[in-house]
CSV table of C-alpha atoms in Angstrom, one decimal:
chain,number,residue,atom,x,y,z
A,376,UNK,CA,-8.5,48.6,4.4
A,377,UNK,CA,-7.9,44.9,4.8
A,378,UNK,CA,-9.7,43.8,8.0
A,379,UNK,CA,-8.1,40.8,9.6
A,380,UNK,CA,-10.4,37.8,10.0
A,381,UNK,CA,-10.1,36.1,13.4
A,382,UNK,CA,-11.8,32.9,14.1
A,383,UNK,CA,-12.7,32.3,17.8
A,384,UNK,CA,-10.3,29.9,19.4
A,385,UNK,CA,-13.0,27.4,20.5
A,386,UNK,CA,-14.3,27.2,16.9
A,387,UNK,CA,-10.8,26.8,15.6
A,388,UNK,CA,-10.1,23.8,17.8
A,389,UNK,CA,-13.4,22.3,16.8
A,390,UNK,CA,-12.6,22.6,13.1
A,391,UNK,CA,-9.3,20.9,13.7
A,392,UNK,CA,-11.1,17.6,14.2
A,393,UNK,CA,-11.5,16.9,10.5
A,394,UNK,CA,-9.8,17.2,7.1
A,395,UNK,CA,-6.3,18.7,6.7
A,396,UNK,CA,-6.2,20.0,10.3
A,397,UNK,CA,-7.1,16.6,11.7
A,398,UNK,CA,-4.2,15.0,9.9
A,399,UNK,CA,-1.8,17.5,11.3
A,400,UNK,CA,-3.3,17.4,14.8
A,401,UNK,CA,-3.0,13.6,14.9
A,402,UNK,CA,0.7,13.9,13.9
A,403,UNK,CA,1.5,16.4,16.6
A,404,UNK,CA,-0.4,14.6,19.4
A,405,UNK,CA,1.5,11.5,18.4
A,406,UNK,CA,4.8,13.3,18.7
A,407,UNK,CA,3.9,14.3,22.2
A,408,UNK,CA,2.9,10.7,23.1
A,409,UNK,CA,6.1,9.3,21.8
A,410,UNK,CA,8.6,12.0,22.8
A,411,UNK,CA,10.3,9.7,25.3
A,412,UNK,CA,11.2,7.2,22.6
A,413,UNK,CA,13.3,9.4,20.4
A,414,UNK,CA,14.8,12.8,20.9
A,415,UNK,CA,14.4,13.5,17.2
A,416,UNK,CA,10.7,12.9,17.3
A,417,UNK,CA,8.7,10.7,14.9
A,418,UNK,CA,8.8,13.1,12.0
A,419,UNK,CA,12.6,13.1,11.7
A,420,UNK,CA,14.5,10.5,9.7
A,421,UNK,CA,15.8,7.6,11.8
A,422,UNK,CA,18.8,5.3,11.4
A,423,UNK,CA,18.3,1.9,9.8
A,424,UNK,CA,18.8,-1.3,11.7
A,425,UNK,CA,20.8,-3.0,8.8
A,426,UNK,CA,22.3,-1.6,5.6
A,427,UNK,CA,19.8,-1.4,2.8
A,428,UNK,CA,19.3,0.1,-0.6
A,429,UNK,CA,15.6,0.8,-0.3
A,430,UNK,CA,14.5,4.0,1.4
A,431,UNK,CA,10.9,4.2,0.2
A,432,UNK,CA,8.2,1.8,-0.9
A,433,UNK,CA,5.4,1.8,-3.4
A,434,UNK,CA,2.9,-1.0,-2.6
A,435,UNK,CA,0.6,-2.0,-5.5
A,436,UNK,CA,-2.4,-3.8,-3.9
A,437,UNK,CA,-4.6,-5.7,-6.3
A,438,UNK,CA,-7.6,-6.2,-4.0
A,439,UNK,CA,-9.7,-9.3,-4.6
A,440,UNK,CA,-7.1,-12.0,-5.2
A,441,UNK,CA,-5.5,-11.9,-8.6
A,442,UNK,CA,-5.0,-15.4,-10.2
A,443,UNK,CA,-1.4,-16.4,-10.3
A,444,UNK,CA,-2.4,-19.2,-12.8
A,445,UNK,CA,-3.7,-16.5,-15.3
A,446,UNK,CA,-0.9,-13.9,-14.8
A,447,UNK,CA,2.6,-15.1,-14.0
A,448,UNK,CA,2.5,-18.9,-13.1
A,449,UNK,CA,1.4,-20.9,-16.1
A,450,UNK,CA,0.0,-24.4,-15.5
A,451,UNK,CA,-0.1,-26.5,-18.8
A,452,UNK,CA,-1.4,-29.5,-16.8
A,453,UNK,CA,-4.8,-27.7,-16.5
A,454,UNK,CA,-5.2,-28.0,-20.3
A,455,UNK,CA,-5.3,-31.8,-19.9
A,456,UNK,CA,-7.6,-31.6,-16.9
A,457,UNK,CA,-10.0,-28.9,-18.3
A,458,UNK,CA,-13.6,-29.5,-17.1
A,459,UNK,CA,-12.6,-32.8,-15.4
A,460,UNK,CA,-15.0,-33.1,-12.4
A,461,UNK,CA,-14.2,-34.2,-8.9
A,462,UNK,CA,-15.6,-33.8,-5.4
A,463,UNK,CA,-13.7,-32.0,-2.6
A,464,UNK,CA,-14.7,-32.7,1.0
A,465,UNK,CA,-13.3,-32.2,4.5
A,466,UNK,CA,-14.0,-30.4,7.8
A,467,UNK,CA,-11.2,-27.9,7.1
A,468,UNK,CA,-12.7,-27.0,3.7
A,469,UNK,CA,-14.9,-24.0,3.3
A,470,UNK,CA,-18.3,-24.2,1.7
A,471,UNK,CA,-16.9,-22.3,-1.3
A,472,UNK,CA,-14.2,-24.9,-2.1
A,473,UNK,CA,-16.3,-28.0,-1.2
A,474,UNK,CA,-18.6,-30.2,-3.2
A,475,UNK,CA,-18.6,-30.8,-6.9
A,476,UNK,CA,-15.8,-29.1,-8.7
A,477,UNK,CA,-14.2,-28.9,-12.2
A,478,UNK,CA,-10.7,-27.9,-13.3
A,479,UNK,CA,-10.4,-24.8,-15.4
A,480,UNK,CA,-7.5,-24.2,-17.9
A,481,UNK,CA,-6.3,-20.6,-18.3
A,482,UNK,CA,-7.9,-18.7,-21.2
A,483,UNK,CA,-4.6,-16.9,-21.7
A,484,UNK,CA,-1.5,-18.1,-23.5
A,485,UNK,CA,2.0,-17.4,-22.0
A,486,UNK,CA,5.4,-16.3,-23.3
A,487,UNK,CA,8.8,-15.9,-21.7
A,488,UNK,CA,10.4,-12.5,-21.5
A,489,UNK,CA,13.7,-10.9,-20.9
A,490,UNK,CA,17.1,-12.5,-20.3
A,491,UNK,CA,15.5,-14.1,-17.3
A,492,UNK,CA,12.9,-15.9,-19.4
A,493,UNK,CA,10.1,-15.2,-16.9
A,494,UNK,CA,6.7,-16.3,-18.1
A,495,UNK,CA,3.8,-13.8,-18.3
A,496,UNK,CA,0.3,-14.1,-19.8
A,497,UNK,CA,0.2,-12.6,-23.2
A,498,UNK,CA,-2.3,-10.0,-22.3
A,499,UNK,CA,0.4,-8.3,-20.3
A,500,UNK,CA,1.6,-6.1,-23.2
A,501,UNK,CA,3.8,-3.6,-21.4
A,502,UNK,CA,5.2,-5.3,-18.3
A,503,UNK,CA,7.4,-7.6,-20.3
A,504,UNK,CA,9.6,-4.6,-21.1
A,505,UNK,CA,10.7,-4.5,-17.5
A,506,UNK,CA,10.8,-8.3,-17.0
A,507,UNK,CA,14.4,-8.3,-15.9
A,508,UNK,CA,13.7,-5.7,-13.2
A,509,UNK,CA,11.2,-8.0,-11.5
A,510,UNK,CA,11.7,-10.6,-8.8
A,511,UNK,CA,8.8,-13.1,-8.6
A,512,UNK,CA,8.0,-15.0,-5.4
A,513,UNK,CA,5.7,-18.0,-5.8
A,514,UNK,CA,6.0,-19.6,-2.4
A,515,UNK,CA,3.9,-17.3,-0.2
A,516,UNK,CA,0.9,-18.7,1.8
A,517,UNK,CA,-1.7,-17.0,4.0
A,518,UNK,CA,-4.3,-18.2,6.5
A,519,UNK,CA,-7.6,-17.0,5.2
A,520,UNK,CA,-9.8,-17.2,2.1
A,521,UNK,CA,-12.1,-14.5,3.2
A,522,UNK,CA,-11.4,-11.1,1.7
A,523,UNK,CA,-11.5,-8.8,4.8
A,524,UNK,CA,-9.4,-11.1,7.0
A,525,UNK,CA,-6.9,-11.8,4.2
A,526,UNK,CA,-6.6,-8.1,3.5
A,527,UNK,CA,-5.9,-7.4,7.1
A,528,UNK,CA,-3.3,-10.1,7.2
A,529,UNK,CA,-1.5,-8.9,4.1
A,530,UNK,CA,-1.6,-5.3,5.1
A,531,UNK,CA,-1.3,-5.5,8.9
A,532,UNK,CA,0.0,-9.0,9.7
A,533,UNK,CA,-3.1,-9.8,11.7
A,534,UNK,CA,-6.3,-11.4,10.2
A,535,UNK,CA,-8.5,-9.8,12.8
A,536,UNK,CA,-7.7,-6.1,12.2
A,537,UNK,CA,-6.7,-3.5,14.7
A,538,UNK,CA,-3.0,-3.7,14.1
A,539,UNK,CA,-0.8,-1.1,12.4
A,540,UNK,CA,-0.5,-1.3,8.6
A,541,UNK,CA,2.8,-2.0,6.9
A,542,UNK,CA,3.2,1.6,6.0
A,543,UNK,CA,2.6,2.6,9.6
A,544,UNK,CA,5.4,0.2,10.8
A,545,UNK,CA,7.8,1.5,8.1
A,546,UNK,CA,7.1,5.2,8.9
A,547,UNK,CA,7.5,4.3,12.7
A,548,UNK,CA,10.8,2.7,12.0
A,549,UNK,CA,12.3,5.1,9.5
A,550,UNK,CA,10.6,8.4,10.2
A,551,UNK,CA,9.8,10.9,7.4
A,552,UNK,CA,12.0,12.6,4.8
A,553,UNK,CA,9.6,15.5,4.3
A,554,UNK,CA,8.3,17.4,7.3
A,555,UNK,CA,5.5,19.0,5.3
A,556,UNK,CA,3.8,15.8,4.0
A,557,UNK,CA,2.5,12.6,5.7
A,558,UNK,CA,5.0,9.8,5.7
A,559,UNK,CA,2.3,7.1,4.7
A,560,UNK,CA,-0.1,8.0,1.9
A,561,UNK,CA,-2.8,5.8,0.4
A,562,UNK,CA,-4.4,6.1,-3.0
A,563,UNK,CA,-7.6,4.1,-2.7
A,564,UNK,CA,-10.4,3.8,-5.2
A,565,UNK,CA,-13.7,5.6,-4.7
A,566,UNK,CA,-15.0,2.6,-2.9
A,567,UNK,CA,-12.7,1.5,-0.1
A,568,UNK,CA,-11.3,-2.1,-0.1
A,569,UNK,CA,-12.9,-4.8,2.0
A,570,UNK,CA,-12.0,-4.1,5.6
A,571,UNK,CA,-12.0,-0.4,5.0
A,572,UNK,CA,-9.6,2.1,6.4
A,573,UNK,CA,-8.3,-0.4,9.0
A,574,UNK,CA,-6.1,-1.7,6.1
A,575,UNK,CA,-3.9,1.4,6.6
A,576,UNK,CA,-4.5,2.0,10.3
A,577,UNK,CA,-1.9,3.1,12.9
A,578,UNK,CA,-3.4,0.4,15.2
A,579,UNK,CA,-1.8,0.7,18.6
A,580,UNK,CA,1.0,3.0,17.2
A,581,UNK,CA,0.5,6.7,17.8
A,582,UNK,CA,-1.9,8.4,15.4
A,583,UNK,CA,0.9,10.1,13.4
A,584,UNK,CA,1.7,6.8,11.7
A,585,UNK,CA,-1.7,6.1,10.2
A,586,UNK,CA,-2.0,6.2,6.4
A,587,UNK,CA,-3.5,9.4,4.9
A,588,UNK,CA,-5.9,8.4,2.1
A,589,UNK,CA,-6.2,10.9,-0.8
A,590,UNK,CA,-9.7,11.1,-2.2
A,591,UNK,CA,-10.1,9.5,-5.6
A,592,UNK,CA,-12.3,12.3,-6.9
A,593,UNK,CA,-12.3,16.0,-6.2
A,594,UNK,CA,-9.7,17.6,-3.9
A,595,UNK,CA,-7.3,14.9,-2.6
A,596,UNK,CA,-7.6,16.3,0.9
A,597,UNK,CA,-10.4,18.5,2.2
A,598,UNK,CA,-9.7,22.1,3.2
A,599,UNK,CA,-6.4,22.3,1.2
A,600,UNK,CA,-7.4,25.9,0.3
A,601,UNK,CA,-8.2,28.6,2.9
A,602,UNK,CA,-11.9,29.5,3.3
A,603,UNK,CA,-13.2,32.0,0.8
A,604,UNK,CA,-12.1,35.5,1.7
A,605,UNK,CA,-9.2,34.4,3.8
A,606,UNK,CA,-5.8,34.9,2.3
A,607,UNK,CA,-2.5,33.2,3.2
A,608,UNK,CA,-1.5,36.5,4.8
A,609,UNK,CA,-4.6,36.5,7.0
A,610,UNK,CA,-4.0,32.9,7.9
A,611,UNK,CA,-0.5,33.8,9.0
A,612,UNK,CA,-1.8,36.7,11.1
A,613,UNK,CA,-4.4,34.5,12.7
A,614,UNK,CA,-1.7,31.9,13.6
A,615,UNK,CA,0.5,34.5,15.0
A,616,UNK,CA,-2.3,35.9,17.1
A,617,UNK,CA,-3.2,32.4,18.4
A,618,UNK,CA,0.5,31.9,19.2
A,619,UNK,CA,0.7,35.1,21.3
A,620,UNK,CA,-2.5,34.1,23.2
A,621,UNK,CA,-1.2,30.6,23.8
A,622,UNK,CA,2.2,31.8,24.9
A,623,UNK,CA,0.6,33.9,27.6
A,624,UNK,CA,-1.5,30.9,28.6
A,625,UNK,CA,1.5,28.6,28.7
A,626,UNK,CA,3.4,31.1,30.8
A,627,UNK,CA,0.7,30.8,33.5
A,628,UNK,CA,0.3,27.0,33.1
A,629,UNK,CA,3.8,25.6,32.2
A,630,UNK,CA,2.7,22.0,32.8
A,631,UNK,CA,-0.2,22.1,30.3
A,632,UNK,CA,1.4,21.4,26.9
A,633,UNK,CA,-1.8,20.2,25.0
A,634,UNK,CA,-2.5,23.7,23.6
A,635,UNK,CA,1.1,24.0,22.4
A,636,UNK,CA,0.7,20.7,20.5
A,637,UNK,CA,-2.5,22.0,18.9
A,638,UNK,CA,-0.9,25.2,17.9
A,639,UNK,CA,2.0,23.3,16.2
A,640,UNK,CA,-0.6,21.2,14.4
A,641,UNK,CA,-1.9,24.4,12.9
A,642,UNK,CA,1.6,25.3,11.7
A,643,UNK,CA,2.0,21.8,10.1
A,644,UNK,CA,-1.4,22.2,8.4
A,645,UNK,CA,-0.3,25.6,7.1
A,646,UNK,CA,2.8,24.1,5.6
A,647,UNK,CA,0.8,21.2,4.1
A,648,UNK,CA,-1.4,23.7,2.3
A,649,UNK,CA,1.6,24.8,0.5
A,650,UNK,CA,3.3,21.4,-0.1
A,651,UNK,CA,0.3,19.1,-0.9
A,652,UNK,CA,-1.1,21.0,-3.9
A,653,UNK,CA,2.3,21.1,-5.6
A,654,UNK,CA,2.8,17.4,-4.9
A,655,UNK,CA,-0.6,16.6,-6.4
A,656,UNK,CA,-0.2,18.8,-9.4
A,657,UNK,CA,0.5,16.9,-12.6
A,658,UNK,CA,0.3,19.9,-14.9
A,659,UNK,CA,4.1,20.2,-15.0
A,660,UNK,CA,4.5,16.7,-16.5
A,661,UNK,CA,5.2,16.3,-20.2
A,662,UNK,CA,2.8,14.9,-22.8
A,663,UNK,CA,5.3,12.1,-23.3
A,664,UNK,CA,5.0,11.2,-19.6
A,665,UNK,CA,1.2,11.3,-19.7
A,666,UNK,CA,1.3,9.0,-22.7
A,667,UNK,CA,3.8,6.6,-21.1
A,668,UNK,CA,1.5,6.2,-18.1
A,669,UNK,CA,-1.6,5.9,-20.2
A,670,UNK,CA,-3.2,9.0,-18.8
A,671,UNK,CA,-6.0,10.2,-21.0
A,672,UNK,CA,-6.9,6.7,-22.1
A,673,UNK,CA,-10.1,5.4,-20.6
A,674,UNK,CA,-8.8,2.0,-19.6
A,675,UNK,CA,-5.6,3.3,-18.0
A,676,UNK,CA,-6.3,6.8,-16.9
A,677,UNK,CA,-7.3,6.2,-13.3
A,678,UNK,CA,-4.5,3.9,-12.3
A,679,UNK,CA,-2.0,5.8,-14.5
A,680,UNK,CA,-2.6,8.9,-12.5
A,681,UNK,CA,-2.1,7.0,-9.2
A,682,UNK,CA,1.2,5.6,-10.5
A,683,UNK,CA,2.4,9.0,-11.6
A,684,UNK,CA,1.3,10.5,-8.3
A,685,UNK,CA,3.2,7.7,-6.4
A,686,UNK,CA,6.4,8.6,-8.3
A,687,UNK,CA,5.9,12.3,-7.4
A,688,UNK,CA,5.3,11.4,-3.7
A,689,UNK,CA,8.5,9.4,-3.6
A,690,UNK,CA,10.4,12.3,-5.1
A,691,UNK,CA,8.9,14.5,-2.4
A,692,UNK,CA,10.2,12.2,0.3
A,693,UNK,CA,7.0,10.3,1.2
A,694,UNK,CA,8.2,7.1,2.8
A,695,UNK,CA,5.4,4.6,1.9
A,696,UNK,CA,2.7,5.0,-0.8
A,697,UNK,CA,0.1,2.3,-1.2
A,698,UNK,CA,-2.1,2.1,-4.4
A,699,UNK,CA,-5.3,0.1,-4.6
A,700,UNK,CA,-6.8,-1.5,-7.7
A,701,UNK,CA,-9.8,-3.8,-7.6
A,702,UNK,CA,-11.6,-6.0,-7.7
A,703,UNK,CA,-9.8,-9.1,-8.9
A,704,UNK,CA,-12.3,-11.5,-7.4
A,705,UNK,CA,-13.0,-13.3,-10.7
A,706,UNK,CA,-15.3,-16.2,-9.8
A,707,UNK,CA,-16.8,-16.1,-13.3
A,708,UNK,CA,-15.7,-15.1,-16.8
A,709,UNK,CA,-12.1,-14.9,-15.8
A,710,UNK,CA,-11.0,-14.1,-19.4
A,711,UNK,CA,-13.1,-11.0,-19.5
A,712,UNK,CA,-12.6,-10.0,-15.9
A,713,UNK,CA,-8.9,-10.5,-15.6
A,714,UNK,CA,-8.5,-9.3,-19.1
A,715,UNK,CA,-10.0,-5.9,-18.3
A,716,UNK,CA,-8.2,-5.6,-15.0
A,717,UNK,CA,-4.8,-6.3,-16.5
A,718,UNK,CA,-5.5,-3.8,-19.3
A,719,UNK,CA,-6.1,-1.2,-16.7
A,720,UNK,CA,-2.8,-1.6,-14.7
A,721,UNK,CA,-0.3,-3.1,-17.2
A,722,UNK,CA,0.9,0.1,-18.9
A,723,UNK,CA,0.8,2.3,-15.8
A,724,UNK,CA,2.9,-0.2,-13.7
A,725,UNK,CA,5.5,-0.7,-16.5
A,726,UNK,CA,5.7,3.1,-16.9
A,727,UNK,CA,6.2,3.5,-13.1
A,728,UNK,CA,9.2,1.1,-13.1
A,729,UNK,CA,10.7,2.6,-16.2
A,730,UNK,CA,10.2,6.2,-14.9
A,731,UNK,CA,11.7,5.4,-11.5
A,732,UNK,CA,14.7,3.7,-13.3
A,733,UNK,CA,15.4,6.5,-15.7
A,734,UNK,CA,15.3,9.0,-12.8
A,735,UNK,CA,17.7,7.0,-10.7
A,736,UNK,CA,15.1,6.2,-8.1
A,737,UNK,CA,14.5,2.5,-8.6
A,738,UNK,CA,17.5,1.3,-6.6
A,739,UNK,CA,16.2,3.3,-3.6
A,740,UNK,CA,12.5,2.5,-4.1
A,741,UNK,CA,11.0,-0.9,-3.4
A,742,UNK,CA,8.0,-1.7,-5.6
A,743,UNK,CA,5.6,-4.5,-4.5
A,744,UNK,CA,2.7,-6.1,-6.4
A,745,UNK,CA,0.4,-8.5,-4.8
A,746,UNK,CA,-3.2,-9.4,-3.7
A,747,UNK,CA,-4.5,-10.9,-0.5
A,748,UNK,CA,-4.3,-14.5,-1.8
A,749,UNK,CA,-4.2,-16.4,-5.1
A,750,UNK,CA,-6.9,-18.4,-6.9
A,751,UNK,CA,-7.7,-22.1,-7.3
A,752,UNK,CA,-7.1,-24.2,-10.4
A,753,UNK,CA,-10.8,-25.4,-10.1
A,754,UNK,CA,-14.2,-23.8,-9.6
A,755,UNK,CA,-17.6,-24.8,-8.4
A,756,UNK,CA,-20.0,-26.1,-11.1
A,757,UNK,CA,-21.7,-22.9,-12.2
A,758,UNK,CA,-23.0,-24.1,-15.6
A,759,UNK,CA,-22.4,-22.7,-19.1
A,760,UNK,CA,-19.0,-21.5,-20.0
A,761,UNK,CA,-18.6,-18.9,-17.1
A,762,UNK,CA,-15.1,-20.2,-16.2
A,763,UNK,CA,-13.7,-18.6,-13.1
A,764,UNK,CA,-11.7,-19.4,-10.0
A,765,UNK,CA,-12.3,-19.5,-6.2
A,766,UNK,CA,-10.0,-18.2,-3.5
A,767,UNK,CA,-6.8,-19.9,-2.6
A,768,UNK,CA,-4.7,-19.2,0.5
A,769,UNK,CA,-2.0,-21.8,-0.3
A,770,UNK,CA,-0.6,-20.4,-3.5
A,771,UNK,CA,-0.1,-16.9,-5.0
A,772,UNK,CA,2.4,-14.8,-6.9
A,773,UNK,CA,4.0,-11.7,-5.4
A,774,UNK,CA,6.6,-9.7,-7.4
A,775,UNK,CA,8.9,-6.9,-6.4
A,776,UNK,CA,11.2,-4.5,-8.2
A,777,UNK,CA,14.1,-2.2,-7.2
A,778,UNK,CA,15.2,-1.7,-3.7
A,779,UNK,CA,17.8,-4.5,-3.5
A,780,UNK,CA,15.7,-7.4,-4.7
A,781,UNK,CA,17.1,-10.2,-6.8
A,782,UNK,CA,15.9,-8.9,-10.2
A,783,UNK,CA,15.3,-11.2,-13.1
A,784,UNK,CA,14.6,-14.3,-10.9
A,785,UNK,CA,11.6,-16.4,-9.9
A,786,UNK,CA,11.8,-17.8,-6.4
A,787,UNK,CA,9.7,-20.7,-5.2
A,788,UNK,CA,7.1,-22.7,-7.2
A,789,UNK,CA,3.6,-24.2,-7.0
A,790,UNK,CA,2.5,-27.7,-7.9
A,791,UNK,CA,1.5,-28.8,-11.4
A,792,UNK,CA,-2.1,-27.3,-11.1
A,793,UNK,CA,-1.2,-24.2,-9.0
A,794,UNK,CA,-3.1,-25.4,-6.0
A,795,UNK,CA,-0.3,-25.1,-3.4
A,796,UNK,CA,3.2,-23.8,-3.0
A,797,UNK,CA,5.8,-26.6,-3.0
A,798,UNK,CA,9.2,-24.8,-3.2
A,799,UNK,CA,10.5,-22.0,-0.8
A,800,UNK,CA,7.1,-22.3,1.0
A,801,UNK,CA,6.8,-19.3,3.4
A,802,UNK,CA,4.1,-17.9,5.5
A,803,UNK,CA,3.2,-14.2,4.8
A,804,UNK,CA,4.9,-13.2,8.0
A,805,UNK,CA,8.3,-14.2,6.4
A,806,UNK,CA,7.4,-12.0,3.4
A,807,UNK,CA,6.7,-9.1,5.8
A,808,UNK,CA,10.0,-9.6,7.6
A,809,UNK,CA,11.8,-9.6,4.2
A,810,UNK,CA,10.0,-6.4,3.1
A,811,UNK,CA,11.2,-4.7,6.3
A,812,UNK,CA,14.7,-6.0,5.8
A,813,UNK,CA,14.9,-4.6,2.3
A,814,UNK,CA,14.1,-1.2,3.9
A,815,UNK,CA,16.8,-1.6,6.5
A,816,UNK,CA,14.5,-2.6,9.3
A,817,UNK,CA,14.8,-5.7,11.6
A,818,UNK,CA,11.4,-7.1,12.6
A,819,UNK,CA,12.7,-8.2,15.9
A,820,UNK,CA,13.9,-4.7,16.7
A,821,UNK,CA,11.0,-2.8,15.2
A,822,UNK,CA,8.7,-3.4,18.2
A,823,UNK,CA,6.2,-1.3,20.2
A,824,UNK,CA,5.1,-2.0,23.8
A,825,UNK,CA,1.4,-2.4,24.0
A,826,UNK,CA,-1.0,-4.5,26.1
A,827,UNK,CA,1.7,-5.9,28.3
A,828,UNK,CA,4.2,-7.0,25.6
A,829,UNK,CA,6.3,-5.9,22.7
A,830,UNK,CA,4.5,-6.2,19.4
A,831,UNK,CA,5.8,-6.5,15.9
A,832,UNK,CA,4.5,-6.7,12.3
A,833,UNK,CA,5.2,-10.4,12.1
A,834,UNK,CA,3.1,-11.0,15.3
A,835,UNK,CA,5.7,-13.4,16.8
A,836,UNK,CA,8.7,-13.3,14.5
A,837,UNK,CA,9.6,-14.7,11.1
A,838,UNK,CA,12.6,-15.5,8.9
A,839,UNK,CA,14.0,-13.4,6.1
A,840,UNK,CA,13.5,-15.0,2.6
A,841,UNK,CA,17.2,-14.6,1.7
A,842,UNK,CA,16.8,-15.8,-2.0
A,843,UNK,CA,14.7,-12.7,-2.7
A,844,UNK,CA,17.5,-10.3,-1.7
A,845,UNK,CA,20.4,-9.3,-4.0
A,846,UNK,CA,23.7,-10.2,-2.3
A,847,UNK,CA,26.2,-8.4,-4.5
């Protein structure tokens, strides 16, 4: 005889504070807190502010500050200046960028690719295949050369943390296409990026909109499987029993809806136990797909799996997926450091774009590649031949693909050494506003009332970078 296992209600509520149950509970409490804003509720898809092709976003975050000079923005002038020494001073200059310096030429040669003729360092072996699908932006500037504050600004619009991440804003604005999965999923490395989980926080938005990080090793989410000895049937019976108990309680206390919200969170967690394992399962993918993403090869396996999971998440209707790769903070031996980093992401990223394109998903998926800032054309005197680069907030390269961007173009430019942007110079807030516009959202309409004023991703407004958007 199968004896039904019943967990005491008090213990059940306590266990909801962590893992899968905690994710579901946060979403349901958020729905309660925001019910007055939308009759559909936060989990339902919402209408866009402006017409747009992109419905989803995959954000490839290269933590640490990749060097534009050694990837996509060649500077031949540095060959003439290589090892020329100079002194930089000034009250506005950090200790890192001050004092005795020397210029450093790139250790990588460059070639032009595709009909667009976009330059890429020659150690990008696979990305050139999709060169005409990419739109490069070289005019972005940020405010900080410190990793945590720059990460916060790129991810949340605010250098000081505490604000919602881009994925939280997008999910808040567009809702979710899948009621059984979180709308904002993060694929971090084992070690979280500088600034930690605040990079994908819901900030002052309801908790539902926070990013859900999937663990880099082991089960992607804890408690995906029922406890040992508890079958799905038993779980269903337990939920039904709790429902009956709570319905009796609700009949006596009609104004107390917290328990109803908690019960619904159990139901969502129950649905997620079915949906999440299938979404995470790569066993149904072909050997050819694994090979395309570099899965099984030591250098590309980890990021290849992330990119393939991102494609599966988009297919499942997840609105915003952010992938982390780090660290690109190459102060020394940039040839070796950036060489290894590019080797790890080149094939997976190219495969992701090709895969999305052949499945008819690239037009509706915005792919973004960036770091938190760029790198300098010079370095401090470190001795030997350990050539590297320092942080640079005044110049960087961001590229996008799909989702209505002007593919096959390079917008903006930096000066002859790559130290500062000089054409189409825009603050990162303008880039954020443009990203939202590509997804059909207007930054001036996507606001949330908090602390006495309406807040937005751009902090206090910005301008769309029109040259990045395909007009036809």
